mmCIF file of C-alpha atoms in Angstrom:
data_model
loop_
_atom_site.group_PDB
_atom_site.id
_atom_site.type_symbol
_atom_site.label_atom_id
_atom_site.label_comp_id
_atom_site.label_asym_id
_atom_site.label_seq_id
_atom_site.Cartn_x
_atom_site.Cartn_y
_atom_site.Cartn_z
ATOM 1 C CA UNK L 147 102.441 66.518 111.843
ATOM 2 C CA UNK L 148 101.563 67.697 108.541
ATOM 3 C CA UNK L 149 100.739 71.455 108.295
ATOM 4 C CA UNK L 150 97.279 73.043 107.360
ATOM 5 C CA UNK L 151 97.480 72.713 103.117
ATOM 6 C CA UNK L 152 95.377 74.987 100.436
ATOM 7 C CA UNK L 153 95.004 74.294 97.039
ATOM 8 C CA UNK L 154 95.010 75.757 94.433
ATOM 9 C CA UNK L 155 97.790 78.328 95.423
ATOM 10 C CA UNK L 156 97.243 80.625 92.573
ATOM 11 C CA UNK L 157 94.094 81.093 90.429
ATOM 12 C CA UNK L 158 92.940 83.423 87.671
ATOM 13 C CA UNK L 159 89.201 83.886 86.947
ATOM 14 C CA UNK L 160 87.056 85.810 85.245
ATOM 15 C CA UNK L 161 84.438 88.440 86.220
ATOM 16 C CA UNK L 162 80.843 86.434 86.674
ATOM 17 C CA UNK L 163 83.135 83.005 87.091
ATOM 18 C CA UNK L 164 82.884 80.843 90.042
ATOM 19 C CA UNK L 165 85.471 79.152 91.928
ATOM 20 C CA UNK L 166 86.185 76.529 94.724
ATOM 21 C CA UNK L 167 88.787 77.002 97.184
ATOM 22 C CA UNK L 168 90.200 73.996 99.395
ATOM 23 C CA UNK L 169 92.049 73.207 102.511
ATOM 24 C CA UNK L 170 93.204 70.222 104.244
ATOM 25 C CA UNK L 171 93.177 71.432 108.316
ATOM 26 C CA UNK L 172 95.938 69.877 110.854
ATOM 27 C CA UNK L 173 95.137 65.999 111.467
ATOM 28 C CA UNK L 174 92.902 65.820 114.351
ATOM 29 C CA UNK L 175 91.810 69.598 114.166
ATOM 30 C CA UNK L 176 87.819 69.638 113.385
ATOM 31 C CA UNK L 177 87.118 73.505 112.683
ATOM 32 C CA UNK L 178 88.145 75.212 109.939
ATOM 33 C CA UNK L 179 87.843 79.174 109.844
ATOM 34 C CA UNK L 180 88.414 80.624 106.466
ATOM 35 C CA UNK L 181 90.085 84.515 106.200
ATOM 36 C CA UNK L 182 90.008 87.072 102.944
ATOM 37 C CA UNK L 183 93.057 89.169 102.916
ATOM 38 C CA UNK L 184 92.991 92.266 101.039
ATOM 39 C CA UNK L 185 95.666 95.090 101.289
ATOM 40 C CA UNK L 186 92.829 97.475 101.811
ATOM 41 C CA UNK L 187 90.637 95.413 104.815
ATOM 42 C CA UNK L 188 93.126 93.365 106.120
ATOM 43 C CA UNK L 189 91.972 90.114 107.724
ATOM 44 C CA UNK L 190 88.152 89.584 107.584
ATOM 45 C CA UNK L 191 86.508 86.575 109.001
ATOM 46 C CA UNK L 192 84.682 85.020 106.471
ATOM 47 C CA UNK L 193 82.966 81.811 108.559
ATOM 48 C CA UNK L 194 84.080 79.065 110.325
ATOM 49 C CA UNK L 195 82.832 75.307 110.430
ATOM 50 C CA UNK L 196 83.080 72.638 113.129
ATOM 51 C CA UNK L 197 82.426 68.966 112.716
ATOM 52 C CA UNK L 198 80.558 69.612 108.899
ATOM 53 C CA UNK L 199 77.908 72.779 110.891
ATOM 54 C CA UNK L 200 78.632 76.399 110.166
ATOM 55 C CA UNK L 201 79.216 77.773 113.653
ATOM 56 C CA UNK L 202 80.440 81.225 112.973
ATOM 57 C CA UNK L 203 79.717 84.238 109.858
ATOM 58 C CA UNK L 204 81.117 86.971 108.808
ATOM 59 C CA UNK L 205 79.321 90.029 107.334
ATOM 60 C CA UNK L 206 79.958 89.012 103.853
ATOM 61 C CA UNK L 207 77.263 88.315 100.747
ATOM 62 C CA UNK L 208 75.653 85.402 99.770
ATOM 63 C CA UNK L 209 78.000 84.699 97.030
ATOM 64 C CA UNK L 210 80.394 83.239 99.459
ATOM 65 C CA UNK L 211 79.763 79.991 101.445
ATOM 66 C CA UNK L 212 81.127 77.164 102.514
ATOM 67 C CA UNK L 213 81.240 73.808 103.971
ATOM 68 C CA UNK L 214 83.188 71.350 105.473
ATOM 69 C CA UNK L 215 83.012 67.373 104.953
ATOM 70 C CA UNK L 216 83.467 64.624 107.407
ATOM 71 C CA UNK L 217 86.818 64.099 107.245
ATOM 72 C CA UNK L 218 87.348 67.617 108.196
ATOM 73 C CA UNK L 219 88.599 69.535 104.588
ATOM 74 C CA UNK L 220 86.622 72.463 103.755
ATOM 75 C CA UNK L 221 86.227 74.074 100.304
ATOM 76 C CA UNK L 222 85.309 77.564 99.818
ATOM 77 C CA UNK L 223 82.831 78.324 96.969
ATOM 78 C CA UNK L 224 82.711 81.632 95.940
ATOM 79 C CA UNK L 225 79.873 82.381 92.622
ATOM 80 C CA UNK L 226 79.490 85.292 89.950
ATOM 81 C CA UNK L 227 83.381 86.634 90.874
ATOM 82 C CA UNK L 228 83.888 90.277 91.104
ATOM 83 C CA UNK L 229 87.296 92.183 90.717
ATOM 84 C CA UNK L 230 86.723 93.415 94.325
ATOM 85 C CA UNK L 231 87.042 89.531 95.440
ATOM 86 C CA UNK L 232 90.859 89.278 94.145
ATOM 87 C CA UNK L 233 92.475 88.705 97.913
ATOM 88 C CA UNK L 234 94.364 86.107 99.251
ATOM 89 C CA UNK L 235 92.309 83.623 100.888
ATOM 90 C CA UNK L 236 93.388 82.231 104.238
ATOM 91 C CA UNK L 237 92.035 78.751 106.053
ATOM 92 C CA UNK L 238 92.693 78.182 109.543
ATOM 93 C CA UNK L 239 92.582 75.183 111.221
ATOM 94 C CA UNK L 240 92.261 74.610 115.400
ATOM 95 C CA UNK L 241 90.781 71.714 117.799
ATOM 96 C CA UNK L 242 87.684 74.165 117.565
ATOM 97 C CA UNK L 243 87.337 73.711 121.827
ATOM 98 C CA UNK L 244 84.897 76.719 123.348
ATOM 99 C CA UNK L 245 88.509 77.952 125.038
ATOM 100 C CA UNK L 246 90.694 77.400 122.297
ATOM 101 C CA UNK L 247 91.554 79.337 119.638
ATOM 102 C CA UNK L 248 95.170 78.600 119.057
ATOM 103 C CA UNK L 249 94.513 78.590 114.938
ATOM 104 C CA UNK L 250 97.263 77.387 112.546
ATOM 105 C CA UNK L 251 96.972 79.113 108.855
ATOM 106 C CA UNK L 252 97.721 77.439 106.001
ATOM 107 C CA UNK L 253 99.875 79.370 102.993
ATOM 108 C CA UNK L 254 96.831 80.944 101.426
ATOM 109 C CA UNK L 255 95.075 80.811 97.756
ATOM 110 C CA UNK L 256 95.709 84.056 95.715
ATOM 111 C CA UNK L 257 93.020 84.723 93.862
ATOM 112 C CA UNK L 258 93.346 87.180 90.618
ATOM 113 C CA UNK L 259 89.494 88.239 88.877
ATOM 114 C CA UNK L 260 90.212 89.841 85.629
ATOM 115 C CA UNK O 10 81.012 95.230 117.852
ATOM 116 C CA UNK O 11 84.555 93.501 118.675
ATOM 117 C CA UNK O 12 87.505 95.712 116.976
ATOM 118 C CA UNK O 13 90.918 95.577 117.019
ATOM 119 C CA UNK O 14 93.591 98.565 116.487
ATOM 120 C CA UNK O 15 97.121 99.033 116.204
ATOM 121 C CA UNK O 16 99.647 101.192 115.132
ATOM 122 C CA UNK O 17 100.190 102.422 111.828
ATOM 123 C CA UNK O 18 102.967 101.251 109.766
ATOM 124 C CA UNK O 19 105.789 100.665 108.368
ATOM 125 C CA UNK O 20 107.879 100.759 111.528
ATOM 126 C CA UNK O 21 111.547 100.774 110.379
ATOM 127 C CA UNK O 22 114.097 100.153 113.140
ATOM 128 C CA UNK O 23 117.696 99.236 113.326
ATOM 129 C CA UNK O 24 118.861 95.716 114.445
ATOM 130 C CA UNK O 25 119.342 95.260 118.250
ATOM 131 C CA UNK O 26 116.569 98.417 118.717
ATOM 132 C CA UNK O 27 113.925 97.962 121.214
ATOM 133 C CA UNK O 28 110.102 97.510 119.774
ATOM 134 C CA UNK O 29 106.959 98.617 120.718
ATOM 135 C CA UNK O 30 103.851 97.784 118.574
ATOM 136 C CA UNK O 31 100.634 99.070 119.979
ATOM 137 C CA UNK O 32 97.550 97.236 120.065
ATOM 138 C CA UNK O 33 94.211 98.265 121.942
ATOM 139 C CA UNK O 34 90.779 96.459 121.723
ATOM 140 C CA UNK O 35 86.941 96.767 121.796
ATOM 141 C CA UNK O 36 84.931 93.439 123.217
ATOM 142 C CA UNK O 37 82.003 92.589 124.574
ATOM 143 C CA UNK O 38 82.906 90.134 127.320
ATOM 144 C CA UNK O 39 86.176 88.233 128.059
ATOM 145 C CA UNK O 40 88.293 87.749 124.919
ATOM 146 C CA UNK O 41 91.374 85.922 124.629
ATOM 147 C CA UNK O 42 94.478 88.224 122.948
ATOM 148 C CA UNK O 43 96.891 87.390 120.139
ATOM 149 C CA UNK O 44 99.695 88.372 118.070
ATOM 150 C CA UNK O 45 100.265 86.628 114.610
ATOM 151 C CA UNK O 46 102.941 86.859 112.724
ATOM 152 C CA UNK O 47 103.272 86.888 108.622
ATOM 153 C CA UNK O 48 106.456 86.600 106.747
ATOM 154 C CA UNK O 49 106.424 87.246 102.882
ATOM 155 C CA UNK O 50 104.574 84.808 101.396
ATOM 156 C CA UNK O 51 103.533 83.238 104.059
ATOM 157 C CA UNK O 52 100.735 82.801 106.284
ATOM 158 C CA UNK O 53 100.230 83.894 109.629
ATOM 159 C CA UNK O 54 101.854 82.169 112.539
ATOM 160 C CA UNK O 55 100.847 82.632 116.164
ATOM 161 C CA UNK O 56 103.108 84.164 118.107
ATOM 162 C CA UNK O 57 101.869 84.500 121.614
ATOM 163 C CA UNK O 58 98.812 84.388 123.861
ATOM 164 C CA UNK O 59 97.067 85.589 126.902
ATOM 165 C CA UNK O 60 93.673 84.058 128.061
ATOM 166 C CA UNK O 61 92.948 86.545 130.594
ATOM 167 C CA UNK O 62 93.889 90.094 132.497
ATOM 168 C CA UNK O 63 97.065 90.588 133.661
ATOM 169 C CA UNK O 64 98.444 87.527 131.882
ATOM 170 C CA UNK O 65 101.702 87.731 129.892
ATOM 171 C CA UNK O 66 102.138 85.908 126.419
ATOM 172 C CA UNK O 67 105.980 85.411 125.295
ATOM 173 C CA UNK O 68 107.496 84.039 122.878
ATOM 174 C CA UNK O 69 111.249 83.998 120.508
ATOM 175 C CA UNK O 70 111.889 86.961 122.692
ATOM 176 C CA UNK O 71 108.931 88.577 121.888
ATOM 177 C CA UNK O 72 106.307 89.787 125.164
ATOM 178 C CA UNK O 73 102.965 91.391 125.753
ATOM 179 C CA UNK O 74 100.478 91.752 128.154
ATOM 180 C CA UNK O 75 97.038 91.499 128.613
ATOM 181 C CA UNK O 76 95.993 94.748 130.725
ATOM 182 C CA UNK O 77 92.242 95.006 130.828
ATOM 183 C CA UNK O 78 92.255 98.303 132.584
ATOM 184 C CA UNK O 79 93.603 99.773 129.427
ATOM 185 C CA UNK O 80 91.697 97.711 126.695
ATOM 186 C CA UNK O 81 95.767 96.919 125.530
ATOM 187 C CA UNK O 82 98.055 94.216 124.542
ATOM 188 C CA UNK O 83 100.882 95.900 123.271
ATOM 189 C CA UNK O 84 104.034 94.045 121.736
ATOM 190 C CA UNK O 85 107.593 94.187 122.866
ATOM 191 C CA UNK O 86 110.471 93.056 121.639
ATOM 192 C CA UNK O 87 114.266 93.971 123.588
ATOM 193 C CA UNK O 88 116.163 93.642 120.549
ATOM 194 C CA UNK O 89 115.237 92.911 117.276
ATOM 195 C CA UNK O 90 117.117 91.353 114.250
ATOM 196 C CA UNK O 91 116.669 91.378 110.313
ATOM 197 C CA UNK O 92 114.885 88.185 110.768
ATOM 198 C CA UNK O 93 112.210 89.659 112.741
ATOM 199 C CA UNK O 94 111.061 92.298 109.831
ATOM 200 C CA UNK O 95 107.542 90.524 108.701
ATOM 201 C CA UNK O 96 103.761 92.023 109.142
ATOM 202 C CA UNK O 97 102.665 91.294 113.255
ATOM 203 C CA UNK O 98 98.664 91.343 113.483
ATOM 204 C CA UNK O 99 97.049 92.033 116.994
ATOM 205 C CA UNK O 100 93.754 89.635 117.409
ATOM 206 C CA UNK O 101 90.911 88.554 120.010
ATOM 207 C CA UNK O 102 89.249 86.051 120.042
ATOM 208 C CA UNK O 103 85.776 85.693 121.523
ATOM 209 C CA UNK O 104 82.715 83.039 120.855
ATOM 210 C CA UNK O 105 83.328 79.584 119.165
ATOM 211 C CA UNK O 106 86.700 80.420 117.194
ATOM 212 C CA UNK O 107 85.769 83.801 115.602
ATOM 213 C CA UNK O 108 88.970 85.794 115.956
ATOM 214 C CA UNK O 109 89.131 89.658 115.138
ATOM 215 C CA UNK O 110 92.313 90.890 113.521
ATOM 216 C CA UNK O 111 94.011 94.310 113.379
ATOM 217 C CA UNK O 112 95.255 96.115 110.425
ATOM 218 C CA UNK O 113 98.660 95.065 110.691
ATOM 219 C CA UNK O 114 101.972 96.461 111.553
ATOM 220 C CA UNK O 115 104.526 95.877 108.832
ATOM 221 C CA UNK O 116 108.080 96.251 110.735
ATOM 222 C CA UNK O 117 111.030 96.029 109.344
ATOM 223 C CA UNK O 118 114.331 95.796 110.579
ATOM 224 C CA UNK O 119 117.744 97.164 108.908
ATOM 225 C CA UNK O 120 121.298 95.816 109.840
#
């Protein structure tokens, strides 16, 4: 079974650029839980989608959303960058069952804003 | 709100060394406990799970358990090896898939 897969794996932006992350969850799996990793935070939730509805939000601003299609791939959308966004950006992808949360991470997107 | 914490790091221990990463929680309600596992470059991995108190996750020789009376779900490992070093988080997950992770305990392990 293929693994969860992110693309791009490395991206540069701007300041006041916007980007689109995107990830490609575990055949079968139908939520999707994206993660920003920063050396200074750690692991923060960002949201989580199941079956194309936003089920789950983190405490983070407007700039960042999300959604998730019907063949289960999610993109990540995040507008006007800042330098404070740079982080590596985790997806997650599980069976999304009330009792399960058994989440398999893909490699990550690093994302640079110069 | 729902919080994770463990132990400071870097831990730095000698192969075949017994370890002990420490891991307590804050939750409202019942959550489920994890411990992930990140290798350079990687992303994380789960390692091992308990759904509920007194229940023991283990796995690649690695063992914790879920002790609710303590708010804990601390990480053992007998003996470790070079191939162990790598970041371990501590996590809980409660609600429809929101997990909560730790900081992060970077180990690593010298021959």
């Amino acid at each position: 079974k293929a693994g969860v897969t992110q693309t791009p794996r490395y991206l540069i932006k701007t300041r006041g650029q916007q980007v689109t992350l995107s990830c490609s969850p575990i055949s079968g799996h139908r939520s999707v839980s994206w993660y920003q990793q920063t050396p200074g935070q750690g692991l923060q939730f960002l949201f989580e989608y199941f079956s194309e509805t936003q089920r789950n939000k983190g405490n983070f601003p407007g700039r960042f959303s999300g959604r998730q299609f019907s063949n289960s791939r999610s993109e990540m959308n995040v507008s006007t960058l800042e330098l404070g966004d740079s982080a590596l950006y985790l997806c997650a992808s599980s069976a999304g069952l009330a009792e399960t949360y058994e989440q398999y991470f893909g490699p990550g997107t690093r994302l640079t804003v110069t | 709100g729902d919080s994770v914490t463990q132990m400071e790091g870097p831990v730095t221990l000698s192969e075949e060394a017994f370890l002990t990463i420490n891991c307590t929680y804050t939750a409202t309600g019942y959550p489920s406990l994890f411990w992930y596992v990140q290798y350079p470059g990687e992303g994380l991995q789960l390692l091992l799970k308990a759904t509920k108190a007194d229940d023991k996750g283990s796995n690649k020789g690695f063992e914790a358990t879920y002790r609710k009376e303590t708010t804990s779900f601390h990480l053992e490992k007998g003996s470790v090896q070079v191939s162990d070093s790598a970041v371990y988080f501590c996590a809980l997950g409660i609600g429809y898939q929101k997990v909560t992770f730790g900081t992060g305990t970077k180990l690593q392990v010298i021959p």
